[in-house]
Structure formats: structure tokens, C-alpha cells
Tab-separated table of C-alpha atoms in Angstrom:
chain	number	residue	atom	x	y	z
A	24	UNK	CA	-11.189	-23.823	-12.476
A	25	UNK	CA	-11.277	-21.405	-9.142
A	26	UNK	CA	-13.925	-22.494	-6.464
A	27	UNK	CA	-16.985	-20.120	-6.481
A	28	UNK	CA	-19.703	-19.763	-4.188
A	29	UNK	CA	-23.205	-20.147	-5.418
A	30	UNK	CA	-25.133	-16.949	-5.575
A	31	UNK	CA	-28.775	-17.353	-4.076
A	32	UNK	CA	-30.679	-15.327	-6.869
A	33	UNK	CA	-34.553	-15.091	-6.268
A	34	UNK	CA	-37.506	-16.540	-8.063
A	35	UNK	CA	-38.779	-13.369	-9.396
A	36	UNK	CA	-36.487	-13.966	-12.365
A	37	UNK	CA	-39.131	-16.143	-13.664
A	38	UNK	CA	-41.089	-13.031	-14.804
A	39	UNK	CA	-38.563	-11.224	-16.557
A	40	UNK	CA	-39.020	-11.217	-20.116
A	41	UNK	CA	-42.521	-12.396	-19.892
A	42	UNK	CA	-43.612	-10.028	-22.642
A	43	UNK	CA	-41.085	-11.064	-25.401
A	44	UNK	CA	-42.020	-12.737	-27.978
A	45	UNK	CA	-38.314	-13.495	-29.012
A	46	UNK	CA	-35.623	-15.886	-27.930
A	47	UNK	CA	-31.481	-15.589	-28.369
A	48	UNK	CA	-30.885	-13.887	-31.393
A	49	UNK	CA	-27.454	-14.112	-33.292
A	50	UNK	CA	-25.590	-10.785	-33.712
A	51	UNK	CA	-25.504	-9.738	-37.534
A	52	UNK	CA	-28.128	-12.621	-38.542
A	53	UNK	CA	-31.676	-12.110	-39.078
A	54	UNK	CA	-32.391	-15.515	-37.922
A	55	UNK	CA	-33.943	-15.975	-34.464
A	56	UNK	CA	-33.190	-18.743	-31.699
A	57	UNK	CA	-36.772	-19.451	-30.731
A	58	UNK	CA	-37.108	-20.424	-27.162
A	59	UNK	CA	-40.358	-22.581	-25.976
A	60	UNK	CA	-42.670	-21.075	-24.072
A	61	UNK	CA	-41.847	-23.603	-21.018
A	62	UNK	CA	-38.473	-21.961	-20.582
A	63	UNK	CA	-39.780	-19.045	-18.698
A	64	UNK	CA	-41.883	-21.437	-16.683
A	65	UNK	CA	-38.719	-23.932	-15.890
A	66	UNK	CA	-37.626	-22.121	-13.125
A	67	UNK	CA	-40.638	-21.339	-11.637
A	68	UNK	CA	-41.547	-25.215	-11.591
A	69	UNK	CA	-38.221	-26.588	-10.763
A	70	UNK	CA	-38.615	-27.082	-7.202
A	71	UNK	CA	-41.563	-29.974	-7.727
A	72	UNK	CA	-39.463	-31.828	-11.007
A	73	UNK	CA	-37.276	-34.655	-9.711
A	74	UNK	CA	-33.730	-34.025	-9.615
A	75	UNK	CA	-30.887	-36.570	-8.634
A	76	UNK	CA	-28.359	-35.445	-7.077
A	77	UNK	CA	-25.274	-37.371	-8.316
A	78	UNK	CA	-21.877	-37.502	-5.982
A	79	UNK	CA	-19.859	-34.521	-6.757
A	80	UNK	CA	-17.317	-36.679	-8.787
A	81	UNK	CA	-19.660	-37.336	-10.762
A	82	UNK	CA	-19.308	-33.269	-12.274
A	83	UNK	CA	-15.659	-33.440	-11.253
A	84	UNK	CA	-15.989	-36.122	-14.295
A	85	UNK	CA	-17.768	-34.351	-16.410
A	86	UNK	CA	-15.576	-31.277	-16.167
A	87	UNK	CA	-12.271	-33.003	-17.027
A	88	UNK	CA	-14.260	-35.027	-20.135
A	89	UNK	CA	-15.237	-31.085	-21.499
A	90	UNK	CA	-11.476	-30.412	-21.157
A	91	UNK	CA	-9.987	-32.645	-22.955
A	92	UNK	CA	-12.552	-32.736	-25.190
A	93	UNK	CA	-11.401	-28.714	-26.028
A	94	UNK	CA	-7.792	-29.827	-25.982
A	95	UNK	CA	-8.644	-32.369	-28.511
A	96	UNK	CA	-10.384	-29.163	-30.725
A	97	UNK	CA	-13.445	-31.469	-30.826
A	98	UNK	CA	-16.301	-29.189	-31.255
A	99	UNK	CA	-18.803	-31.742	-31.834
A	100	UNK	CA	-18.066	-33.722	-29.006
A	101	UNK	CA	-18.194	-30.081	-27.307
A	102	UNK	CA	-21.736	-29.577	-28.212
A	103	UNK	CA	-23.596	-33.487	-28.057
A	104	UNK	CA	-21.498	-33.323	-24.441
A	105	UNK	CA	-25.217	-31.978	-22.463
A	106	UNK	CA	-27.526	-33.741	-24.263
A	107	UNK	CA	-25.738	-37.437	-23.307
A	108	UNK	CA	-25.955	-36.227	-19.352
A	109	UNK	CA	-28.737	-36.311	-17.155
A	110	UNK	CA	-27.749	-33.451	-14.721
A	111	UNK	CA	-25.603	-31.383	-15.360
A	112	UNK	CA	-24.102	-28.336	-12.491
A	113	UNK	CA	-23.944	-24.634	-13.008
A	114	UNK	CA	-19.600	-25.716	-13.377
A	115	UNK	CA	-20.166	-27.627	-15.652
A	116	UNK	CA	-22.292	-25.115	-17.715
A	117	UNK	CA	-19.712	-22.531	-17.159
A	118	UNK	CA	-16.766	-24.909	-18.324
A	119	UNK	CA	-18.717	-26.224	-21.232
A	120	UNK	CA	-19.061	-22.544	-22.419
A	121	UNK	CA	-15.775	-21.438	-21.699
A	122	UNK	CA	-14.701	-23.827	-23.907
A	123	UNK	CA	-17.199	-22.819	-26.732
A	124	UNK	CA	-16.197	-19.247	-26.327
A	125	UNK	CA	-12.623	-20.443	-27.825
A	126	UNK	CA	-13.522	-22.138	-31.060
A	127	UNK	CA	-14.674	-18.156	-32.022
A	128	UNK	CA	-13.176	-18.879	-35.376
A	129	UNK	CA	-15.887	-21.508	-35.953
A	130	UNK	CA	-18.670	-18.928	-34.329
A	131	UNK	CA	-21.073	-19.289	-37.329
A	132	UNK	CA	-21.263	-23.217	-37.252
A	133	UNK	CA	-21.636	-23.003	-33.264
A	134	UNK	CA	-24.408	-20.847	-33.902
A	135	UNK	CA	-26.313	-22.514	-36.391
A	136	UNK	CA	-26.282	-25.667	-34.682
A	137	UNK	CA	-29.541	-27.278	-33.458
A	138	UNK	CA	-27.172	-28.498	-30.706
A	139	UNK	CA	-26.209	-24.910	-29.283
A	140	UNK	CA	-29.902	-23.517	-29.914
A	141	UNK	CA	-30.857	-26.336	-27.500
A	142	UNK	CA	-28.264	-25.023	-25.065
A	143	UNK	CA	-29.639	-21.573	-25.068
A	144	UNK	CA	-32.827	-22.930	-24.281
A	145	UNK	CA	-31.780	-24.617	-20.681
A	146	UNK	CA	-29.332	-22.046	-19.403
A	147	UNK	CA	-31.592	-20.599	-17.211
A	148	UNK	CA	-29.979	-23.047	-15.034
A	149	UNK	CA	-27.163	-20.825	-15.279
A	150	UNK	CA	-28.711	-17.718	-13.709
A	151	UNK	CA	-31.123	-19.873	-11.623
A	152	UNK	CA	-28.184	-21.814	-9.545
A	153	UNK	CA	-25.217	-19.858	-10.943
A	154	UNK	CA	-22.244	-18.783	-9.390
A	155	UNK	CA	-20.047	-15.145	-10.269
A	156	UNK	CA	-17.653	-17.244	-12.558
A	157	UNK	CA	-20.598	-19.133	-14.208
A	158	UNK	CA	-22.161	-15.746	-15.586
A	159	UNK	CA	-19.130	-14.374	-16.839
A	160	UNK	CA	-17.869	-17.325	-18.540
A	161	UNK	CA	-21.642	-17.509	-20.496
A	162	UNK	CA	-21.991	-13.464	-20.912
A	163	UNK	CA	-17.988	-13.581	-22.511
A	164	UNK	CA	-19.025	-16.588	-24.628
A	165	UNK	CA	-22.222	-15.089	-25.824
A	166	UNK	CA	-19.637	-11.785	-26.602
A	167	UNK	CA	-17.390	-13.880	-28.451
A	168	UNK	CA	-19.519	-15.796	-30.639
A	169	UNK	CA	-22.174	-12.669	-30.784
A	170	UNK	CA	-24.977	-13.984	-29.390
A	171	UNK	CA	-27.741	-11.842	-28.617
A	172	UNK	CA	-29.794	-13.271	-25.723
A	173	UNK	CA	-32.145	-10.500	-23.566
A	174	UNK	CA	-33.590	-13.018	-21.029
A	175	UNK	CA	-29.704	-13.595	-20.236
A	176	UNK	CA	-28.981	-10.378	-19.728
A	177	UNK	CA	-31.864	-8.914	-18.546
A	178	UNK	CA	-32.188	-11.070	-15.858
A	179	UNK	CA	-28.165	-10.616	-14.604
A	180	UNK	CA	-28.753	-6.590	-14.902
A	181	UNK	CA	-31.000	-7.306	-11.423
A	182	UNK	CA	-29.660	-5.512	-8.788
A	183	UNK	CA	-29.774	-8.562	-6.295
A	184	UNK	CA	-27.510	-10.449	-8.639
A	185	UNK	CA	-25.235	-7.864	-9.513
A	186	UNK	CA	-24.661	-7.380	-5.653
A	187	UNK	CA	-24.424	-10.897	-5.027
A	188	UNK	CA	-21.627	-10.923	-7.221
A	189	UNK	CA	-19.530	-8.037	-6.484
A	190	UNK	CA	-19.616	-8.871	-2.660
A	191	UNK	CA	-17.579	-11.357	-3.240
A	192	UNK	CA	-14.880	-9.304	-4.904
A	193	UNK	CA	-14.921	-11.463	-8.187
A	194	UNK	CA	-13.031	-8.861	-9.960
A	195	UNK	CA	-12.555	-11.216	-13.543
A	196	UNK	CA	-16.106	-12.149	-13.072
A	197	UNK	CA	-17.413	-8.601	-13.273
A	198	UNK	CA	-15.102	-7.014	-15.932
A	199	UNK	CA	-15.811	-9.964	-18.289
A	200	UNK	CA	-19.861	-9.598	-17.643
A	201	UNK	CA	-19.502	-5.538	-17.923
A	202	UNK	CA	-17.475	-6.111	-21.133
A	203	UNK	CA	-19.706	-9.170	-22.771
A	204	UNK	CA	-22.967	-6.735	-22.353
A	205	UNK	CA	-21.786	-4.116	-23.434
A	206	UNK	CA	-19.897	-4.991	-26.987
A	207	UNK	CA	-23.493	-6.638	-27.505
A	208	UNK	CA	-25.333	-3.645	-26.803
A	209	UNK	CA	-26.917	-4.230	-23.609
A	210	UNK	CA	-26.734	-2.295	-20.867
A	211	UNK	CA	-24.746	-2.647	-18.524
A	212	UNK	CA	-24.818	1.084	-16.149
A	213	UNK	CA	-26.149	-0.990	-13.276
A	214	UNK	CA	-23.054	-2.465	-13.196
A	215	UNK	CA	-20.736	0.075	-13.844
A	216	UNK	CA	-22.348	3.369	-12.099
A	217	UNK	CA	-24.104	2.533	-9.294
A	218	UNK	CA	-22.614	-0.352	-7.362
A	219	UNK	CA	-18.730	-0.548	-8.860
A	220	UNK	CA	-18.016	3.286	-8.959
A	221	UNK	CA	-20.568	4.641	-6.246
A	222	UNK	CA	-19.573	2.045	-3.940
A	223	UNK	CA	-16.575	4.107	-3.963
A	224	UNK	CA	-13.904	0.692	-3.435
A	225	UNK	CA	-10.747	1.838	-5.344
A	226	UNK	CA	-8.864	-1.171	-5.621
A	227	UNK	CA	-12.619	-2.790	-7.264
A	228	UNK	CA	-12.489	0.487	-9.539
A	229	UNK	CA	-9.356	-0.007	-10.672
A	230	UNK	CA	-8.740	-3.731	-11.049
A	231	UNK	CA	-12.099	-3.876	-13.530
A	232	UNK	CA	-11.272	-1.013	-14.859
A	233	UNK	CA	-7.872	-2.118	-16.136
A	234	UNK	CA	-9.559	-5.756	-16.851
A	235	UNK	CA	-11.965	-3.482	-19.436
A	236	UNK	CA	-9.450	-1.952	-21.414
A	237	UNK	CA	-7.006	-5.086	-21.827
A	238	UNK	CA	-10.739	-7.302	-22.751
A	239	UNK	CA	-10.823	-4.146	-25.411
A	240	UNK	CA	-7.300	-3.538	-26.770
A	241	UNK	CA	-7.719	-5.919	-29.443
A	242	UNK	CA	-11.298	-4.453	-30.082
A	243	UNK	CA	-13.159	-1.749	-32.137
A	244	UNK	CA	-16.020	-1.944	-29.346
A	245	UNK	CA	-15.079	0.057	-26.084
A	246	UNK	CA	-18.332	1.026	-24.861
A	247	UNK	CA	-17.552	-0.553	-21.159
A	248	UNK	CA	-14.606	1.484	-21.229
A	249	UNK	CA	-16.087	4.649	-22.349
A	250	UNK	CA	-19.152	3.930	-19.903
A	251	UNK	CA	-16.673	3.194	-16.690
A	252	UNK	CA	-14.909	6.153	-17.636
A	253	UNK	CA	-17.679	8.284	-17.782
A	254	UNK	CA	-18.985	7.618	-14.414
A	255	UNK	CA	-15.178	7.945	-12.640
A	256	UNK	CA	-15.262	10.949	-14.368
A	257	UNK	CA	-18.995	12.119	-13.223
A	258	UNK	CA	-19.321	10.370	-10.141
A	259	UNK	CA	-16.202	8.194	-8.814
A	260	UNK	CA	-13.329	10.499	-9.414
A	261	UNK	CA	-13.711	12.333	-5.797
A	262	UNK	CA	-13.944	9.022	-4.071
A	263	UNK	CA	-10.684	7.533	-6.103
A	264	UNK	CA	-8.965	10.097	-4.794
A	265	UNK	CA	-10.102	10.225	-1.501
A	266	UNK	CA	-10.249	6.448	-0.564
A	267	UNK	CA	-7.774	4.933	-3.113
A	268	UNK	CA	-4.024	4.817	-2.832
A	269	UNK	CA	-1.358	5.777	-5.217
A	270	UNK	CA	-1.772	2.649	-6.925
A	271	UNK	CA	-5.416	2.260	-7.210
A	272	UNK	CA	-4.991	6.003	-9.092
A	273	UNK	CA	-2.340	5.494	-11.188
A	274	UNK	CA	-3.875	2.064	-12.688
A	275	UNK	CA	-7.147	3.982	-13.463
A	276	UNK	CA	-5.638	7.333	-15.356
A	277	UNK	CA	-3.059	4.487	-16.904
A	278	UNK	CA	-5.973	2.528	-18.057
A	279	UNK	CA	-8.015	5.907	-19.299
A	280	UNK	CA	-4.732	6.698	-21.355
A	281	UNK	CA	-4.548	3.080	-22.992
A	282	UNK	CA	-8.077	3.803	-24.157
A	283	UNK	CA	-7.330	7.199	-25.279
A	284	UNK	CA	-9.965	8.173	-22.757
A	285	UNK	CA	-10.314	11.501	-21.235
A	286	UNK	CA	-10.022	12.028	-17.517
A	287	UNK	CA	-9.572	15.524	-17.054
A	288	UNK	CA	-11.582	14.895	-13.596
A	289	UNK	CA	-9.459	12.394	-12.072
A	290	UNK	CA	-6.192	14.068	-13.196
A	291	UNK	CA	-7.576	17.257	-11.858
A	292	UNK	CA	-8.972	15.761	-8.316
A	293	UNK	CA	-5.593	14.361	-7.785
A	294	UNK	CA	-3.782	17.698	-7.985
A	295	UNK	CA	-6.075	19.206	-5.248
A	296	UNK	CA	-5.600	16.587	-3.523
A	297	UNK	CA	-2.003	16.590	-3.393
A	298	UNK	CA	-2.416	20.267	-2.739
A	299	UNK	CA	-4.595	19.144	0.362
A	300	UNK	CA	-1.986	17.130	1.402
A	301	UNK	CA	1.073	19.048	0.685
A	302	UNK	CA	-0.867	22.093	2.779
A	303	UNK	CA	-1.792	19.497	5.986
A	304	UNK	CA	2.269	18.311	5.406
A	305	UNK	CA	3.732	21.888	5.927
A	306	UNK	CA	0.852	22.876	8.794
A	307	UNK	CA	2.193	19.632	11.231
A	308	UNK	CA	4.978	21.292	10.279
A	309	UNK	CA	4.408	24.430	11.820
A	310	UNK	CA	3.117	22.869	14.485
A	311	UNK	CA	6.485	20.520	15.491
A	312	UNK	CA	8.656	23.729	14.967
A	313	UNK	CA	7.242	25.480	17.176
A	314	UNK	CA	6.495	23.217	20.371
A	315	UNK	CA	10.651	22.245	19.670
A	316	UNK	CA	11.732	25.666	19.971
């Protein structure tokens, strides 16, 4: 798994969600993960609970066990795996449901397990101590196996942790979140519109754009897609054009075509563009003619 860098996300995540009465609900089921009423309070109180600190072999360990234990397509072993450990890093939450996201086929047992529900219930130790790669690997899992979780997502949609991530240039990390909330009907425009296509950086643009629409080929849900497109089309096209090269462009109207997705704007900010150009081109050259002759 790549290296990350832990994101330092504040304590005022504690009071998000305070007023819901609900826990992680299961996408298409009426049933309702309840969450305890000390899971809000958790991260508020963690600083005074003891917490060993093992070696760092010792979640080097624990990593390679969840491996092999998804090579060997054991699912049980994949979900008893937390509750036999006494800590347990924000790696090893991300690997352990990485490797839940892939046994999709078996999403309805996952789900219905006391096990998992028990999962749900600590992962604010994701968003607490988590790194970019941590939060996508839990938001694409929760995607996968449609779980519906608003303290999750509501408290990655902050601002702090959204920039957090996306200064690092996690490109994956950030199409796989945009793409996880959004097929589960969160969303997601913090992400998308003000910080990834108003920050105006092309090559960020068009790498998670093209990450979007390959995460939605294979899908009926393209609302990231539609979304991203939407705000290159209202907002970012000007800046493509202007800061991004001729790859950066040609990924993005590419990517708009593969999701049969219009982008009239782009398309049409290019051609003044190259007009722009073409006009400077023939100016200089003008200008060399005549201080030759």
C-alpha cells in the first residue's frame, strides 16, 4: 500500500451529526445500523483514554495477516480480524476495508453482520487520525457494498479535510471519495466545485476527472461525472484553457465524450483560444518581418 501522510483534522468533528437520531443505514434496506450514543463522544474523549502505542511492526503485521486473509477469500476471518486486536492504525482500517469492498458479491451478508455493524461504530478513528488513502478506501467500500453512513460523510464534506487532502495531490484518493458520495447520494459539490475546479489546477481537473468516468463506465450512476462536468462547464472551462496544456484539455473533453457528456463550453473556450493564439502567432510575426527587412 502507498505511504500517506496523516491529515491533522480538528476536533470540531465531534459535533457533527449531533442532531441525528440515526446511525449507518444500508442502501435499499429499511433496516438501520444503530450507533451508541458514545460514538459521537469517542473522539471528543480520546485524548484522556489510554492508548498503547505498539512498534510499528506490530501494524506492518497486522496489514500482511488482512492480506492474505483476502487472498485466502476468507471473509470471516476478514471481519473477527478488529475485534481480536487491541489497537488498531488508520492503515490498517483502510486495508481491512479495501479488502471488504472486494467480496461486493457477498455485500448483503457483510452488511448484516453484527461484526461489520460493530465496525461502523469505531471508524471514527478513520476520520479522526485518517490519512487521504484511508478515506477513500472506506467512502469506495461504503459505495460498493451501499452503505449509507451521514456521520461519514458529513464529516469528510468539511472544508479543512477536503483541503487537507487535495494539497497533497492524492489524485486516486479524491476521485474515489467524489465517486463513493456521490453514487450514494451525498453530496459531494464541495469537492468537486469549489476547491478541484475553482482552484483552477488542470492536470488535478483532468486526472480526477478521467478517474470519475472509468470508476463509472461499468455504472448506471454518473452523478460525479455529470456534477464535475457541470462545474468545468460553468466555472472551470476558462481556467482549463488558460492554465492547462494540450493534454490536460484533451483528457477532459475525452473524458466528457466517454460519458456522453456535453461540453459545449470547453470545446468552445478552446477555439478562442486557439484563435488568441493563432492572432499573437501571426502579430510576432509582423513584428520579426519587419525589424529583418
Amino acid at each position: 500500500m502507498a505511504s500517506t501522510v496523516p491529515l491533522h483534522i480538528p476536533r470540531f468533528l465531534s459535533t457533527i451529526g449531533r442532531n441525528r437520531n440515526d446511525g449507518a443505514s444500508i442502501k435499499g434496506d429499511s433496516s438501520i445500523v444503530k450507533s451508541p450514543a458514545k460514538r459521537l463522544n469517542r473522539i471528543s474523549n480520546s485524548n484522556s483514554r489510554p492508548h498503547p502505542i505498539p512498534p510499528n511492526r506490530t501494524y506492518v503485521n497486522q496489514n500482511k495477516s488482512i492480506t492474505i486473509l483476502s487472498k485466502n477469500e476468507d471473509l470471516q476471518g476478514l471481519l473477527s480480524f478488529k475485534n481480536d486486536r487491541v489497537v488498531f492504525n488508520e492503515v490498517n482500517w483502510s486495508t481491512l476495508f479495501n479488502k471488504l469492498g472486494r467480496f461486493k458479491g457477498r455485500k448483503d451478508e457483510i452488511v448484516g453482520d453484527e461484526r461489520f455493524k460493530v465496525l461502523l461504530e469505531e471508524l471514527e478513528e478513520i476520520i479522526d487520525e485518517g490519512t487521504p488513502q484511508a478515506i477513500s478506501n472506506v467512502a469506495y467500500s461504503y459505495a460498493v457494498l451501499g452503505v449509507e453512513d451521514d456521520y461519514y460523510f458529513e464529516s469528510i464534506n468539511d472544508e479543512n479535510v477536503i483541503e487537507g487532502i487535495l494539497k497533497k495531490g492524492y489524485v486516486q484518493d479524491i476521485s474515489n471519495t467524489v465517486w463513493a458520495g456521490s453514487c450514494l447520494g451525498y453530496g459531494m459539490e464541495k469537492w468537486i466545485c469549489d476547491l478541484i475546479v475553482e482552484g483552477g489546477r488542470a492536470q488535478e481537473i483532468a486526472n480526477t476527472f478521467y478517474s470519475v468516468i472509468q470508476l463509472e463506465q461499468n455504472s448506471q450512476n454518473s452523478i460525479a461525472g455529470k456534477k464535475l462536468a457541470e462545474a468545468i462547464e460553468n466555472k472551470g472551462a476558462s481556467k482549463l484553457v488558460k492554465f492547462g496544456g494540450g493534454q490536460e484539455i484533451g483528457n477532459v473533453i475525452w473524458s466528457m465524450a466517454q460519458g456522453k457528456l456535453e461540453c459545449d463550453g470547453l470545446v468552445k473556450g478552446v477555439a478562442e483560444e486557439a484563435e488568441r493564439i493563432v492572432g499573437i502567432a501571426k502579430i510576432m510575426e509582423v513584428r520579426i518581418f519587419d525589424e529583418i527587412f
